[in-house]
């Protein structure tokens, strides 16, 4: 069996063995016959791959994974997330987080296969590998629960269809126990997994599991560090859990444990997997010459995100393959990104990238943002590689006698379904193949990348040392990352040049001009400024993981959103913005009157923000006063650090339906158990 082809087909979302998503999924898995199933390597491989949950490129008019940071301070789309509008996000009747489908499917497999493996009853030399995959998959699913809900039931058996049993199993366990359980599953997986399974890195590998272990451990260590003493950690003030479940819990001991686990796992990956070579590290790619194209698909660092096969790139630990010619399985990521993708980089994000001398933009009085080319000039290689510029060469197309393909010089600012929302266009993931139609793209999609291990170790070392220093290993990893980005290896050049805002209000207030201090939200944890060393480690992470769907997880675990609390901002809040539209060279590409600025004299039917009311920078939500976020901006509410649990789950587990507090489940901090209600104390918004 060609397992890589099996992965191609099943990762489209097919679930081979499903059950009801209701009340611990109590419907029995009666279509499976264990008497003659789950003995062979083929059976085990098929079952495991059908449970692969990873976000990958799929669908029409989609950027694939590359726009998954939409709704954060990194990327901006035309819509908005209610996570930024306190009062609009409300307690649901049902929710997708409190469900156990995949957990139950994993438990079913593990309960049957582990004893057979122990007794030597399985056929095939790789049977242990697939057992390891399912331990990994259970851990992966539980990590999603940990991020969304914190405390969660730990269930390892396929439960019988009995209400008393199911209700008892619904009891939430403290989040540190959940995190430890995830690490235990990953340790089991690591012991069983191979780094060269049949199907290659289209299958979960040992290195992928080690990397993921470092992610989980860092997440919990940092969450407990910055949320310490609050209702969001076991034993904190207002924590709704049962203190009898804590045992000899000591939060400092737990933090130390998770930091150690993170470093040990991350080091194994980072020491084994070298960083991909960036051939453009010392080349300034700001001017869009055709020669610059050689630094894209001929550059291993760039190409590992969009080659047709990612198998040969050591830094890629897990990826998804596509095959349109044989299986009609493709994606639209490249086609959509090339148009703008209905997304764009937030100006705050673009201004976070350093100059090549290692200093921030405010240390460069010559910096100008009057063209996108100028914004990229002499900047961090990652910004130059992964942000598109009008007119730049995209690749080659041998069809129709055309060999060189260039991006339009005129930005797509007006097409609502695929426009460049901020003018700052995403480029990571755009390969050299030119597609005329959607759903035909076959560029591989990365899932796990070894670079994260370098970043995880680096941050864990700094937290371990109180934010004041890092160990020699962390220093080595950071120097390697900076060198590849075309920055000086001496990170203290950046640390010493860093300027923090004088107040929280100043930090989050819209500024109509290039920054003169750091405006990154990650300057803060729990409303207080962190050390400049720790902040710049966070900056490194933000810039390296561009477009890789890590930002919201990071902001939450750092508790880096307290300063945006809605109570502090009765007026607009944080306004997202993009390019300097009204002073830009790119403006010349538009016909007179084509761009209609809101609030400008004589303008009807505005289609972009206007300079008079909104300033010179393109503000995606300020093209029309009827937009909900026109005057509101992003605001935060403490309850939003975790998701609410749907009310249906309380009804199913309450001993008295008239009193949902009799449920064995408790609601997350700040949320009510009434349907369609905002967090406690937060006024409802229309």
XYZ file of C-alpha atoms in Angstrom:
686
model
C 0.000 0.000 0.000
C 1.270 3.485 -0.872
C 0.551 5.280 2.369
C 1.436 8.701 1.016
C -1.410 8.379 -1.485
C -3.686 7.195 1.289
C -2.817 10.340 3.232
C -3.542 12.508 0.203
C -7.072 11.140 0.034
C -8.071 10.869 3.660
C -6.736 14.200 4.877
C -9.485 15.959 2.951
C -11.681 15.555 6.041
C -12.989 12.022 5.591
C -13.692 10.365 8.929
C -13.825 6.639 8.425
C -15.262 5.882 11.830
C -17.635 8.468 13.246
C -20.104 8.700 16.073
C -22.573 11.156 17.508
C -21.035 14.386 18.877
C -23.474 14.345 21.780
C -22.731 13.885 25.491
C -19.328 12.154 25.348
C -20.381 10.590 22.034
C -22.234 7.725 23.624
C -23.323 6.090 20.359
C -21.488 2.745 20.132
C -18.978 2.151 17.360
C -21.045 -0.791 16.160
C -19.946 -0.736 12.527
C -16.440 -1.853 13.408
C -15.777 -5.555 13.976
C -12.640 -5.858 16.132
C -12.608 -9.639 15.763
C -11.098 -9.306 12.293
C -10.013 -5.658 12.170
C -7.045 -3.746 13.559
C -4.601 -6.619 13.338
C -2.692 -5.739 10.180
C -0.389 -2.863 9.451
C -2.732 -1.695 6.691
C -5.690 -1.609 9.106
C -3.771 0.401 11.670
C -2.410 2.853 9.080
C -5.839 3.434 7.570
C -7.536 4.013 10.915
C -4.842 6.433 12.098
C -4.653 8.560 8.962
C -8.440 8.958 8.885
C -8.102 10.825 12.197
C -5.475 13.317 11.001
C -6.882 16.699 12.146
C -4.305 19.098 10.766
C -5.272 22.361 9.137
C -4.075 22.235 5.521
C -4.811 23.876 2.175
C -8.327 23.120 0.965
C -11.386 24.692 -0.610
C -12.231 27.241 -3.263
C -11.310 30.908 -2.778
C -9.082 30.031 0.163
C -5.500 30.983 0.993
C -5.020 27.578 2.566
C -3.279 27.784 5.920
C -1.589 31.061 5.112
C -4.427 33.287 6.347
C -5.123 31.370 9.566
C -3.762 34.325 11.559
C -6.687 36.451 10.333
C -8.431 38.094 13.242
C -5.203 38.789 15.131
C -2.872 41.782 15.113
C -0.870 40.060 12.348
C -3.440 39.640 9.577
C -6.621 41.528 8.716
C -9.542 40.286 6.640
C -12.752 42.075 5.663
C -14.739 40.424 8.441
C -13.959 40.506 12.140
C -13.925 38.068 15.021
C -16.262 38.628 17.963
C -13.306 37.854 20.192
C -12.496 41.579 19.716
C -16.015 42.866 20.432
C -16.896 42.185 24.086
C -20.614 41.624 24.377
C -21.014 40.065 20.934
C -19.398 36.744 21.799
C -22.004 34.952 23.909
C -22.599 31.672 25.670
C -23.877 29.205 23.041
C -26.470 26.453 23.292
C -23.903 23.995 21.963
C -20.240 24.440 21.157
C -17.677 22.608 19.117
C -15.063 22.458 21.850
C -16.950 20.247 24.320
C -17.110 17.194 22.065
C -15.339 13.863 22.200
C -15.590 12.295 18.752
C -11.883 12.038 18.003
C -11.002 11.267 21.615
C -13.432 8.365 21.592
C -12.128 7.089 18.266
C -8.572 7.224 19.610
C -9.587 5.479 22.838
C -11.357 2.741 20.898
C -8.213 2.091 18.873
C -5.832 2.272 21.833
C -7.955 0.051 24.074
C -7.918 -2.664 21.402
C -4.527 -2.274 19.754
C -2.250 -1.659 22.758
C -2.986 -5.103 24.311
C -2.555 -6.749 20.913
C 0.757 -4.967 20.441
C 1.920 -6.008 23.915
C 0.968 -9.621 23.181
C 2.660 -9.678 19.784
C -0.616 -10.244 17.924
C -0.158 -7.559 15.258
C 1.310 -8.197 11.838
C 3.743 -5.881 10.103
C 7.052 -4.383 11.188
C 5.557 -0.895 11.406
C 2.526 -1.672 13.574
C 4.093 0.083 16.559
C 4.500 3.255 14.531
C 0.754 3.491 13.871
C 0.000 2.839 17.516
C 2.284 5.795 18.218
C 0.390 7.920 15.704
C -2.877 7.429 17.576
C -1.281 8.340 20.911
C -0.066 11.491 19.168
C -3.515 12.171 17.726
C -5.206 11.854 21.098
C -2.651 14.276 22.529
C -3.179 16.676 19.621
C -6.941 16.653 20.160
C -6.545 17.205 23.891
C -4.257 20.151 23.268
C -7.045 21.825 21.325
C -9.290 21.337 24.362
C -6.615 22.714 26.687
C -6.238 25.872 24.614
C -9.968 26.499 24.260
C -11.305 25.383 27.637
C -8.437 24.828 30.072
C -9.708 22.282 32.614
C -11.160 19.263 30.805
C -12.210 15.635 31.477
C -9.441 13.071 31.042
C -10.963 9.999 29.419
C -8.908 7.013 28.293
C -11.570 4.334 27.915
C -14.377 3.747 25.417
C -17.229 4.348 27.832
C -20.366 2.250 28.011
C -23.727 3.795 27.152
C -24.735 4.475 30.750
C -25.787 7.914 31.986
C -24.222 7.585 35.428
C -20.909 6.501 33.937
C -20.973 9.265 31.349
C -21.894 11.977 33.856
C -19.108 10.921 36.209
C -16.623 10.952 33.337
C -17.655 14.520 32.436
C -15.961 15.937 35.541
C -13.305 18.456 34.542
C -9.715 17.926 35.667
C -7.341 20.828 36.464
C -5.533 22.079 33.379
C -2.070 21.147 34.642
C -3.210 17.519 34.888
C -4.589 17.728 31.361
C -1.263 19.118 30.129
C 0.673 16.387 31.928
C -1.645 13.776 30.405
C -0.914 15.187 26.938
C 2.830 14.943 27.556
C 2.432 11.352 28.766
C 0.625 10.457 25.547
C 3.346 12.155 23.542
C 6.041 10.237 25.417
C 4.259 7.017 24.476
C 4.077 8.219 20.883
C 7.748 9.224 20.774
C 8.803 5.786 22.025
C 6.891 4.111 19.183
C 7.224 6.490 16.227
C 9.811 6.328 13.469
C 11.415 9.221 11.599
C 11.199 7.276 8.335
C 7.745 5.662 8.138
C 6.215 4.278 4.967
C 4.862 7.415 3.328
C 7.748 9.557 4.571
C 6.956 12.879 6.212
C 3.378 12.709 4.957
C 2.964 10.626 8.120
C 3.516 11.704 11.723
C 7.149 11.203 12.750
C 9.102 11.022 15.997
C 10.576 14.471 15.379
C 7.102 15.921 14.815
C 5.999 14.463 18.144
C 9.040 15.890 19.931
C 8.356 19.306 18.433
C 4.713 19.155 19.416
C 5.677 18.102 22.943
C 7.829 21.224 23.241
C 4.877 23.330 22.032
C 2.483 21.882 24.607
C 4.959 22.199 27.459
C 5.835 25.813 26.597
C 2.163 26.678 26.265
C 1.316 25.403 29.736
C 4.459 26.802 31.370
C 3.837 30.282 29.987
C 0.078 30.157 30.644
C 0.649 29.301 34.309
C 3.429 31.905 34.573
C 1.387 34.852 33.332
C -2.089 33.818 34.542
C -0.760 32.844 37.965
C -3.089 33.821 40.811
C -6.150 34.240 38.554
C -9.233 32.114 37.982
C -7.586 30.780 34.812
C -5.149 28.512 36.676
C -5.783 25.819 39.292
C -5.995 27.235 42.791
C -6.005 30.852 41.643
C -8.447 33.397 43.035
C -11.902 32.560 41.720
C -10.854 29.275 40.100
C -14.146 27.367 39.714
C -12.675 23.871 40.088
C -12.659 21.517 43.060
C -9.643 22.230 45.253
C -9.739 18.626 46.427
C -8.503 17.711 42.942
C -5.301 19.730 43.370
C -3.473 17.372 45.723
C -0.021 18.778 46.448
C -0.220 21.165 43.499
C 2.398 23.920 43.529
C 2.246 26.239 40.552
C 5.945 27.133 40.632
C 6.862 23.452 40.615
C 4.496 22.893 37.699
C 5.964 25.785 35.713
C 9.476 24.471 36.275
C 8.407 20.977 35.187
C 6.858 22.179 31.941
C 9.804 24.447 31.104
C 12.193 21.535 31.542
C 10.016 19.282 29.384
C 9.885 21.957 26.701
C 13.630 22.473 26.597
C 14.491 18.786 26.543
C 12.116 18.001 23.685
C 12.963 21.127 21.703
C 16.703 20.530 22.008
C 16.410 17.042 20.534
C 14.788 18.503 17.433
C 16.907 21.637 17.092
C 20.188 19.753 17.512
C 19.158 17.156 14.931
C 17.576 19.410 12.280
C 19.582 22.292 10.769
C 17.863 25.453 9.632
C 17.208 25.697 5.900
C 19.688 27.885 4.061
C 18.425 31.330 3.083
C 20.341 32.316 -0.044
C 18.846 35.809 0.220
C 20.062 36.419 3.763
C 22.620 38.982 2.601
C 20.752 40.266 -0.451
C 18.465 43.305 -0.381
C 15.410 42.246 -2.414
C 13.459 45.466 -2.232
C 13.556 46.633 -5.880
C 11.566 43.916 -7.734
C 14.061 43.042 -10.412
C 13.549 39.835 -12.378
C 16.833 38.565 -10.959
C 15.261 38.552 -7.503
C 13.149 35.560 -8.521
C 16.150 33.270 -8.075
C 15.930 33.917 -4.356
C 12.446 32.404 -4.184
C 12.076 28.867 -5.561
C 15.857 28.428 -5.809
C 16.119 29.432 -2.170
C 15.621 26.444 0.198
C 14.285 28.655 2.980
C 11.573 30.092 0.746
C 10.833 26.989 -1.327
C 10.173 24.735 1.681
C 6.801 26.454 2.062
C 5.571 25.961 -1.492
C 7.497 23.368 -3.467
C 5.443 20.608 -5.054
C 7.125 18.140 -2.711
C 8.435 19.164 0.708
C 9.906 15.755 1.485
C 13.532 16.720 0.841
C 13.496 19.786 3.105
C 14.918 18.728 6.502
C 13.203 21.565 8.368
C 9.749 20.264 7.343
C 8.767 17.520 9.794
C 5.233 16.850 8.533
C 3.515 18.009 5.357
C 0.539 17.252 3.166
C 0.925 16.247 -0.477
C -1.577 16.989 -3.260
C -2.143 15.202 -6.554
C -4.539 16.799 -8.998
C -3.750 14.714 -12.072
C -4.524 11.332 -10.449
C -6.948 12.164 -7.642
C -8.298 15.656 -8.473
C -7.046 16.796 -5.076
C -5.670 20.320 -5.166
C -6.129 23.734 -3.591
C -6.610 27.401 -4.465
C -4.007 28.906 -2.135
C -1.671 30.271 -4.814
C -4.422 31.617 -7.075
C -6.097 33.391 -4.201
C -2.930 34.774 -2.601
C -1.865 36.209 -5.938
C -5.047 38.335 -6.029
C -4.781 39.524 -2.445
C -6.633 36.701 -0.721
C -9.056 38.925 1.215
C -6.330 39.381 3.793
C -3.246 41.480 4.463
C -0.567 42.265 7.017
C -1.433 44.725 9.771
C 0.826 47.804 9.738
C 1.799 47.091 13.333
C 3.168 43.725 12.181
C 5.100 45.106 9.224
C 6.697 47.780 11.415
C 7.825 45.134 13.922
C 10.406 43.721 11.480
C 13.896 45.085 12.045
C 16.290 46.785 9.690
C 19.242 44.680 8.605
C 21.496 46.415 11.110
C 19.341 44.817 13.832
C 17.637 48.059 14.889
C 13.910 48.909 14.865
C 12.439 51.295 12.301
C 12.288 54.178 14.788
C 16.090 54.041 14.976
C 16.133 54.886 11.259
C 14.927 58.457 10.604
C 15.371 57.832 6.863
C 12.627 55.190 6.904
C 9.693 56.043 4.675
C 6.515 54.142 3.941
C 5.483 56.107 0.849
C 5.792 52.963 -1.274
C 5.685 49.283 -0.457
C 9.145 48.931 -1.989
C 10.472 51.520 0.451
C 8.847 49.684 3.351
C 10.798 46.562 2.398
C 14.096 48.305 1.694
C 17.005 47.139 3.865
C 14.647 45.191 6.140
C 14.723 41.729 7.714
C 14.987 39.152 4.907
C 11.769 37.501 6.077
C 9.736 40.617 5.353
C 11.314 40.898 1.920
C 10.694 37.247 1.071
C 7.200 36.851 2.480
C 5.478 40.143 1.676
C 4.623 40.800 -1.972
C 5.270 44.024 -3.809
C 3.266 45.289 -6.800
C 5.021 44.362 -10.024
C 7.350 41.764 -8.557
C 8.158 38.603 -10.483
C 6.114 35.636 -9.302
C 7.411 32.765 -11.388
C 7.426 31.104 -14.750
C 4.722 29.798 -17.070
C 5.673 27.852 -20.180
C 2.075 27.793 -21.458
C 0.955 30.295 -24.070
C 4.561 31.163 -24.839
C 4.925 33.225 -21.653
C 7.941 32.496 -19.492
C 7.873 35.185 -16.815
C 4.837 36.105 -14.725
C 4.650 39.306 -12.712
C 2.239 40.543 -10.083
C 0.008 43.383 -11.262
C 1.424 46.813 -10.519
C -2.054 47.932 -9.496
C -3.076 46.643 -6.060
C -6.412 44.847 -5.800
C -7.921 47.059 -3.091
C -11.556 46.930 -4.196
C -12.616 43.336 -4.961
C -14.336 42.318 -1.733
C -13.949 38.567 -2.181
C -10.229 38.501 -2.880
C -8.853 41.970 -2.284
C -5.645 42.942 -0.534
C -7.315 44.305 2.600
C -4.352 46.330 3.860
C -2.271 46.604 0.678
C 0.438 44.536 2.358
C 0.064 41.212 0.534
C 1.051 37.740 1.756
C 3.645 35.861 -0.296
C 4.616 32.803 1.756
C 3.174 29.779 -0.043
C 3.265 31.280 -3.552
C 5.277 28.880 -5.717
C 6.589 29.200 -9.249
C 3.706 27.426 -10.985
C 1.104 29.658 -12.613
C -2.511 28.514 -12.272
C -5.403 29.817 -14.283
C -8.071 28.030 -12.218
C -8.711 27.383 -8.541
C -8.528 24.003 -6.793
C -5.750 22.865 -9.128
C -2.775 23.915 -7.019
C -0.503 21.114 -5.861
C 2.114 22.913 -3.767
C 2.761 20.935 -0.602
C 1.388 22.236 2.689
C 3.717 22.261 5.731
C 2.249 21.178 9.063
C 5.211 21.064 11.478
C 8.501 22.911 11.004
C 11.637 22.314 13.073
C 12.366 26.044 13.466
C 9.663 26.213 16.106
C 11.842 24.035 18.336
C 14.587 26.682 18.257
C 12.059 29.347 19.235
C 10.443 27.205 21.930
C 13.758 26.482 23.628
C 14.788 30.125 23.400
C 11.633 31.388 25.081
C 11.611 28.663 27.744
C 15.180 29.515 28.705
C 14.308 33.194 29.108
C 11.205 32.471 31.209
C 13.243 30.080 33.334
C 15.706 32.898 34.044
C 13.043 35.417 34.972
C 13.213 37.195 31.617
C 16.718 38.475 32.327
C 19.025 36.052 30.497
C 19.226 32.941 28.335
C 21.536 29.959 28.459
C 24.310 29.183 25.977
C 22.161 26.802 23.933
C 19.434 29.402 23.564
C 22.031 31.990 22.539
C 23.288 29.655 19.821
C 19.779 29.028 18.496
C 18.957 32.733 18.428
C 22.148 33.597 16.594
C 21.356 30.990 13.938
C 17.851 32.386 13.461
C 19.070 35.966 13.179
C 21.873 35.078 10.784
C 19.419 33.344 8.466
C 17.155 36.407 8.564
C 20.049 38.641 7.474
C 20.358 40.252 10.921
C 23.438 40.653 13.148
C 23.983 37.614 15.340
C 24.483 39.927 18.322
C 20.914 40.196 19.615
C 21.898 42.823 22.181
C 22.116 45.348 19.319
C 18.344 45.000 19.078
C 17.682 44.781 22.797
C 19.657 47.951 23.517
C 17.911 49.860 20.709
C 14.409 48.876 21.826
C 12.134 51.669 23.074
C 8.943 50.856 24.972
C 5.858 53.101 25.086
C 5.467 55.388 28.073
C 1.951 54.149 28.846
C -0.560 51.489 27.872
C -2.787 54.167 26.354
C 0.046 55.306 24.118
C 0.854 51.723 23.159
C -2.579 50.878 21.758
C -3.701 54.266 20.395
C -3.789 54.604 16.618
C -0.825 56.597 15.336
C -0.961 58.272 11.902
C 2.725 57.862 11.150
C 5.580 55.372 11.544
C 6.061 54.133 15.076
C 8.486 55.839 17.442
C 8.396 52.992 19.981
C 7.248 49.371 20.096
C 3.527 48.956 19.454
C 3.568 45.160 19.510
C 1.038 43.823 22.044
C 3.685 41.320 23.184
C 5.517 44.114 25.008
C 2.992 43.333 27.766
C 1.992 40.419 29.958
C -0.836 40.863 32.502
C -0.850 44.584 31.689
C 2.810 45.060 32.633
C 5.828 45.514 30.401
C 8.121 42.498 30.169
C 11.900 42.753 29.907
C 13.309 44.016 26.628
C 15.180 40.732 26.235
C 12.010 38.666 26.557
C 10.085 41.004 24.286
C 12.669 40.635 21.528
C 12.474 36.866 21.812
C 8.736 37.263 21.277
C 9.477 39.568 18.332
C 11.729 36.885 16.845
C 8.938 34.345 17.143
C 6.395 36.676 15.569
C 8.631 37.468 12.594
C 9.835 33.905 11.999
C 6.385 32.323 12.201
C 4.888 34.748 9.706
C 1.543 33.373 8.400
C 1.864 30.155 10.457
C -1.181 30.403 12.756
C 0.625 30.795 16.079
C -0.249 34.366 16.996
C -3.515 33.988 18.891
C -2.185 31.055 20.877
C 0.859 33.127 21.820
C -1.082 36.242 22.800
C -3.356 34.225 25.078
C -0.641 32.218 26.810
C 1.403 35.375 27.350
C -1.663 37.145 28.764
C -0.694 39.912 26.357
C -4.191 41.329 25.889
C -5.079 42.739 29.316
C -4.034 46.223 28.212
C -6.791 46.150 25.567
C -9.554 45.641 28.144
C -12.735 47.337 26.962
C -13.163 49.170 30.280
C -10.010 51.146 29.527
C -11.234 52.249 26.101
C -14.728 53.740 26.110
C -14.074 55.111 22.636
C -12.525 53.470 19.596
C -10.041 50.926 20.975
C -7.250 49.473 18.824
C -7.545 50.291 15.124
C -5.972 47.951 12.573
C -4.433 49.561 9.501
C -2.286 48.875 6.491
C -0.219 50.696 3.898
C 0.237 54.441 3.630
C -2.387 54.701 0.901
C -2.857 58.428 0.480
C 0.841 59.308 0.184
C 1.959 56.200 -1.681
C 3.502 55.776 -5.112
C 1.003 52.972 -5.682
C -1.800 55.535 -5.734
C -0.718 56.556 -9.243
C -1.932 53.223 -10.623
C -5.569 54.140 -9.907
C -7.746 56.323 -12.087
C -8.906 59.629 -10.657
C -11.906 59.030 -8.422
C -11.558 55.244 -8.533
C -10.681 55.144 -4.858
C -13.471 56.860 -2.921
C -12.357 57.784 0.551
C -15.029 57.782 3.250
C -15.681 61.275 4.555
C -13.994 63.085 1.685
C -15.891 66.035 0.105
C -18.328 64.995 -2.604
C -17.766 61.265 -2.166
C -20.747 58.944 -2.321
C -20.502 55.185 -2.026
C -17.074 55.170 -0.328
C -14.924 52.090 -0.917
C -11.811 52.825 1.183
C -11.001 54.802 4.311
C -10.488 58.514 3.718
C -7.548 60.646 4.780
C -9.665 63.398 6.322
C -11.357 61.203 8.924
C -9.063 58.176 9.175
C -5.599 59.422 8.314
C -3.237 58.457 5.521
C -3.109 54.738 6.338
C -5.565 52.296 4.806
C -7.996 51.244 7.562
C -10.020 48.194 6.409
C -12.938 48.718 8.785
C -13.331 52.453 8.148
C -14.527 52.553 4.549
C -18.129 52.873 5.672
C -19.655 54.252 8.905
C -22.127 51.351 8.896
C -19.317 48.892 9.576
C -19.616 47.660 13.173
C -15.922 48.341 13.833
C -15.882 51.767 12.194
C -15.576 53.566 15.528
C -15.058 50.665 17.890
C -11.700 49.091 17.053
C -10.433 45.953 18.794
C -11.165 45.605 22.494
C -10.658 42.742 24.916
C -12.493 41.051 27.740
C -10.747 38.833 30.304
C -13.313 36.033 29.869
C -12.194 35.700 26.237
C -8.941 34.023 27.249
C -11.043 30.835 27.339
C -14.160 29.824 25.412
C -17.584 29.359 27.029
C -19.018 25.850 27.385
C -22.383 25.345 25.710
C -25.433 25.285 28.000
C -26.629 21.937 26.633
C -23.709 20.232 28.358
C -24.814 21.560 31.759
C -28.357 20.320 31.235
C -27.133 16.846 30.383
C -24.996 16.584 33.503
C -27.101 18.441 36.123
C -28.913 16.557 38.852
C -31.515 19.337 38.934
C -32.460 20.873 35.585
C -33.821 23.936 37.385
C -30.373 24.566 38.845
C -27.489 24.074 36.399
C -24.981 24.596 39.192
C -25.773 20.993 40.160
C -23.901 19.850 37.041
C -20.544 18.113 37.491
C -19.283 20.608 34.902
C -18.457 24.208 35.815
C -18.454 27.152 33.425
C -15.250 28.943 32.491
C -14.347 32.151 34.368
C -16.458 35.134 33.427
C -19.059 33.217 31.395
C -22.660 32.473 32.373
C -24.720 29.302 31.944
C -27.552 31.134 30.201
C -27.843 30.870 26.444
C -26.959 33.940 24.357
C -25.565 35.995 27.231
C -22.317 37.991 27.149
C -19.585 37.519 29.748
C -20.636 38.509 33.256
C -20.642 42.256 33.738
C -20.088 43.016 30.061
C -22.864 45.066 28.439
C -24.544 43.411 25.459
C -23.668 44.838 22.059
C -25.998 44.907 19.069
